[in-house]
Amino acid sequence: MKALAIDTSLTRITICAKNDDNTAYLTLDIGMRQSEKLLPSIEYVLSQVDLKTSDLDYTVLCKGPGSFTGLRLSFSALKAIELSHGTPLYGVGTLEAYSYAYSSLPFPVICAVDAKKNRFYVRINKGTENIIEDGDYEIDAIAEKIAGLESSEFFVCGSDAELFIERIKKDIPSFNKKLFCLKGKPNETENLFAIAEDMIAKKIPALKDFEGPVYIRASEAEEHLTSKASS
């Protein structure tokens, strides 16, 4: 199949295009310059596998949780392709995309992304079973949930796996479960292709026009308005 995958849910942009068996990747960790680089980067990556946007069978993105600005960027770019060419757009939860490659492990998998303010976006799976739903949790609450699970060993993945393990060990000295992770930051966009094509095979619908990013936590502006209204 011919497809384009984008992950802008965190601080970096990752774009992957595939033309059947040929793939091209580009990752940009460039902070506030994401908006000016996204569209030319999409064109560049597509050109590396001899594709144009009109050739695509589908597009897929990480739909959140993640950066408000980053998620809006990828939704805007891929919805524009959808409107121009009728290309189906699929959305995959960020934590699902990051943990997909480890679903065959024999012990629970924790996917962790730093949500700042002493919190993490987390989900816990064992195989295809979702043990803890995607959520925005304080580190103490996550440790308590893990402590209540039967398994003594947990594999941790996600963009902030090492930080997650470090924080639990530092903040909760009594924590006695074994947590381990891989070093480095894998490229998750190829996981998006696999998940999207499974959705296509199962006839799961593409995103509707009205469907947008998943924001587990309210934005600071929304928090400010809520606080102002209640005072």
Short mmCIF file of C-alpha atoms in Angstrom, two decimals:
data_model
loop_
_atom_site.label_atom_id
_atom_site.label_comp_id
_atom_site.label_asym_id
_atom_site.label_seq_id
_atom_site.Cartn_x
_atom_site.Cartn_y
_atom_site.Cartn_z
CA MET A 1 0.00 0.00 0.00
CA LYS A 2 0.95 3.65 -0.39
CA ALA A 3 0.68 5.61 2.83
CA LEU A 4 1.87 8.49 4.95
CA ALA A 5 2.25 8.43 8.76
CA ILE A 6 2.91 11.43 11.01
CA ASP A 7 3.62 11.75 14.70
CA THR A 8 3.70 15.32 16.02
CA SER A 9 2.25 14.45 19.42
CA LEU A 10 5.42 15.28 21.33
CA THR A 11 8.29 17.74 20.91
CA ARG A 12 9.55 16.32 17.64
CA ILE A 13 8.06 15.58 14.23
CA THR A 14 8.40 12.10 12.75
CA ILE A 15 7.16 11.48 9.21
CA CYS A 16 7.19 8.16 7.36
CA ALA A 17 6.06 7.41 3.82
CA LYS A 18 5.79 4.00 2.23
CA ASN A 19 5.33 2.93 -1.35
CA ASP A 20 4.67 -0.78 -1.03
CA ASP A 21 8.03 -2.19 0.18
CA ASN A 22 9.94 1.10 0.06
CA THR A 23 9.91 3.44 3.06
CA ALA A 24 11.45 6.79 3.97
CA TYR A 25 11.66 8.43 7.40
CA LEU A 26 12.40 11.91 8.63
CA THR A 27 12.61 13.04 12.26
CA LEU A 28 12.93 16.72 13.20
CA ASP A 29 13.59 17.76 16.78
CA ILE A 30 13.46 21.51 16.17
CA GLY A 31 11.17 22.97 18.82
CA MET A 32 9.01 25.93 17.79
CA ARG A 33 9.91 25.65 14.07
CA GLN A 34 7.66 22.63 13.56
CA SER A 35 4.84 24.55 11.87
CA GLU A 36 7.06 26.02 9.17
CA LYS A 37 8.79 22.70 8.43
CA LEU A 38 5.93 20.20 8.45
CA LEU A 39 4.52 20.65 4.93
CA PRO A 40 7.85 20.83 3.07
CA SER A 41 9.02 17.83 5.11
CA ILE A 42 5.96 15.82 4.06
CA GLU A 43 6.65 16.64 0.40
CA TYR A 44 10.31 15.69 0.82
CA VAL A 45 9.60 12.33 2.46
CA LEU A 46 6.97 11.43 -0.15
CA SER A 47 9.39 12.32 -2.94
CA GLN A 48 11.96 9.87 -1.56
CA VAL A 49 9.61 6.97 -2.35
CA ASP A 50 8.29 8.50 -5.60
CA LEU A 51 4.88 9.44 -4.24
CA LYS A 52 2.58 12.46 -4.40
CA THR A 53 -0.27 13.13 -1.99
CA SER A 54 -2.74 12.12 -4.70
CA ASP A 55 -1.19 8.61 -4.81
CA LEU A 56 -1.87 7.75 -1.17
CA ASP A 57 -4.23 4.91 -0.19
CA TYR A 58 -4.52 6.31 3.34
CA THR A 59 -2.85 8.52 5.94
CA VAL A 60 -2.47 7.88 9.66
CA LEU A 61 -1.40 9.93 12.67
CA CYS A 62 -0.91 9.75 16.41
CA LYS A 63 -4.12 11.37 17.66
CA GLY A 64 -3.02 12.02 21.24
CA PRO A 65 -2.46 12.48 24.06
CA GLY A 66 0.34 14.92 23.41
CA SER A 67 1.21 18.50 22.61
CA PHE A 68 -1.83 20.65 21.77
CA THR A 69 0.08 22.54 19.08
CA GLY A 70 1.74 19.45 17.63
CA LEU A 71 -1.49 17.49 17.36
CA ARG A 72 -3.25 20.36 15.62
CA LEU A 73 -0.43 20.52 13.07
CA SER A 74 -0.69 16.89 12.00
CA PHE A 75 -4.51 16.92 11.94
CA SER A 76 -4.53 20.06 9.79
CA ALA A 77 -1.99 18.65 7.32
CA LEU A 78 -3.63 15.26 6.87
CA LYS A 79 -7.20 16.58 6.83
CA ALA A 80 -6.10 18.87 3.99
CA ILE A 81 -4.95 15.78 2.04
CA GLU A 82 -8.24 14.07 2.89
CA LEU A 83 -10.25 17.02 1.58
CA SER A 84 -8.15 17.37 -1.57
CA HIS A 85 -8.06 13.73 -2.63
CA GLY A 86 -10.61 11.84 -0.51
CA THR A 87 -7.79 9.95 1.21
CA PRO A 88 -8.98 8.14 4.38
CA LEU A 89 -7.35 9.44 7.57
CA TYR A 90 -6.85 7.04 10.48
CA GLY A 91 -6.08 8.04 14.06
CA VAL A 92 -4.15 5.88 16.52
CA GLY A 93 -3.69 6.70 20.19
CA THR A 94 -0.14 7.87 20.90
CA LEU A 95 0.35 5.36 23.70
CA GLU A 96 -1.03 2.52 21.56
CA ALA A 97 1.39 3.40 18.75
CA TYR A 98 4.36 3.51 21.13
CA SER A 99 3.54 0.17 22.82
CA TYR A 100 2.45 -1.78 19.71
CA ALA A 101 5.87 -3.33 18.99
CA TYR A 102 6.01 -4.91 22.46
CA SER A 103 2.54 -6.50 22.56
CA SER A 104 3.92 -10.05 22.29
CA LEU A 105 6.04 -9.79 25.46
CA PRO A 106 5.06 -12.26 28.21
CA PHE A 107 4.67 -9.59 30.91
CA PRO A 108 2.75 -6.33 31.22
CA VAL A 109 3.93 -3.35 29.16
CA ILE A 110 3.77 0.17 30.57
CA CYS A 111 3.81 2.98 28.03
CA ALA A 112 4.87 6.27 29.60
CA VAL A 113 5.06 9.81 28.20
CA ASP A 114 6.04 12.78 30.36
CA ALA A 115 2.99 15.04 30.89
CA LYS A 116 4.95 17.51 33.06
CA LYS A 117 3.79 18.79 36.47
CA ASN A 118 4.88 15.50 38.11
CA ARG A 119 2.51 13.52 35.88
CA PHE A 120 2.76 10.98 33.05
CA TYR A 121 0.45 9.85 30.27
CA VAL A 122 0.31 6.09 30.86
CA ARG A 123 -1.35 2.91 29.66
CA ILE A 124 -0.61 -0.67 30.75
CA ASN A 125 -1.27 -3.70 28.56
CA LYS A 126 -0.60 -7.40 28.67
CA GLY A 127 -0.80 -8.70 25.12
CA THR A 128 -4.05 -7.33 23.69
CA GLU A 129 -5.61 -6.86 27.15
CA ASN A 130 -5.74 -3.26 28.36
CA ILE A 131 -5.04 -3.40 32.12
CA ILE A 132 -5.01 0.36 32.74
CA GLU A 133 -6.70 2.76 30.32
CA ASP A 134 -4.83 5.65 28.72
CA GLY A 135 -4.77 8.44 31.26
CA ASP A 136 -2.99 11.41 32.78
CA TYR A 137 -1.74 10.22 36.16
CA GLU A 138 0.38 11.48 39.04
CA ILE A 139 3.44 9.36 39.66
CA ASP A 140 2.13 8.22 43.08
CA ALA A 141 -1.16 7.05 41.57
CA ILE A 142 0.63 5.09 38.83
CA ALA A 143 2.94 3.39 41.33
CA GLU A 144 -0.08 2.43 43.45
CA LYS A 145 -1.84 0.92 40.44
CA ILE A 146 1.27 -1.05 39.43
CA ALA A 147 1.79 -2.26 43.00
CA GLY A 148 -1.74 -3.69 42.98
CA LEU A 149 -1.09 -5.81 39.88
CA GLU A 150 -0.06 -9.45 40.12
CA SER A 151 3.05 -9.33 37.95
CA SER A 152 6.43 -8.59 39.55
CA GLU A 153 8.10 -7.47 36.28
CA PHE A 154 7.06 -4.75 33.85
CA PHE A 155 8.55 -3.59 30.58
CA VAL A 156 8.39 0.18 30.15
CA CYS A 157 8.29 1.80 26.69
CA GLY A 158 7.37 5.20 25.31
CA SER A 159 9.32 8.39 24.75
CA ASP A 160 10.01 8.87 28.46
CA ALA A 161 10.44 5.29 29.68
CA GLU A 162 13.81 5.95 31.33
CA LEU A 163 12.56 9.10 33.05
CA PHE A 164 9.47 7.24 34.28
CA ILE A 165 11.56 4.50 35.90
CA GLU A 166 13.93 7.06 37.39
CA ARG A 167 11.09 9.08 38.90
CA ILE A 168 9.35 6.09 40.49
CA LYS A 169 12.60 4.86 42.05
CA LYS A 170 13.43 8.35 43.32
CA ASP A 171 9.99 9.42 44.57
CA ILE A 172 8.75 6.10 45.96
CA PRO A 173 11.58 4.24 47.73
CA SER A 174 9.20 1.49 48.90
CA PHE A 175 8.28 0.53 45.32
CA ASN A 176 9.37 -3.11 44.85
CA LYS A 177 8.30 -4.07 41.31
CA LYS A 178 10.98 -4.61 38.68
CA LEU A 179 10.82 -2.07 35.82
CA PHE A 180 13.09 -2.24 32.78
CA CYS A 181 13.26 -0.60 29.34
CA LEU A 182 15.31 -0.37 26.17
CA LYS A 183 17.76 2.45 25.62
CA GLY A 184 17.16 5.06 22.94
CA LYS A 185 14.07 6.29 21.12
CA PRO A 186 12.58 3.94 18.48
CA ASN A 187 10.68 5.25 15.46
CA GLU A 188 6.97 4.60 16.07
CA THR A 189 5.57 5.72 12.72
CA GLU A 190 5.96 2.29 11.13
CA ASN A 191 3.75 0.97 13.94
CA LEU A 192 1.09 3.41 12.72
CA PHE A 193 1.08 1.70 9.31
CA ALA A 194 0.62 -1.73 10.88
CA ILE A 195 -2.20 -0.58 13.16
CA ALA A 196 -3.96 1.39 10.40
CA GLU A 197 -3.84 -1.55 7.96
CA ASP A 198 -5.27 -3.82 10.65
CA MET A 199 -8.08 -1.26 11.06
CA ILE A 200 -8.64 -1.28 7.30
CA ALA A 201 -8.75 -5.09 7.21
CA LYS A 202 -11.31 -5.09 10.04
CA LYS A 203 -13.32 -2.37 8.24
CA ILE A 204 -12.93 0.04 11.14
CA PRO A 205 -13.98 3.48 9.82
CA ALA A 206 -11.49 6.24 9.18
CA LEU A 207 -11.76 9.42 11.26
CA LYS A 208 -14.94 11.43 10.74
CA ASP A 209 -14.74 15.09 9.67
CA PHE A 210 -15.59 16.23 13.19
CA GLU A 211 -13.06 13.99 14.94
CA GLY A 212 -9.91 15.72 16.15
CA PRO A 213 -7.03 15.23 18.59
CA VAL A 214 -7.41 13.44 21.92
CA TYR A 215 -6.59 15.74 24.82
CA ILE A 216 -6.52 13.84 28.09
CA ARG A 217 -5.65 16.98 30.02
CA ALA A 218 -7.26 20.41 29.66
CA SER A 219 -5.08 23.14 28.19
CA GLU A 220 -3.68 25.82 30.48
CA ALA A 221 -6.13 28.29 28.89
CA GLU A 222 -9.07 26.00 29.71
CA GLU A 223 -7.80 25.50 33.26
CA HIS A 224 -7.52 29.26 33.66
CA LEU A 225 -11.09 29.83 32.40
CA THR A 226 -12.46 27.12 34.71
CA SER A 227 -10.60 28.57 37.69
CA LYS A 228 -11.81 32.07 36.83
CA ALA A 229 -15.43 30.91 36.48
CA SER A 230 -15.41 29.15 39.84
CA SER A 231 -13.87 32.06 41.76
#
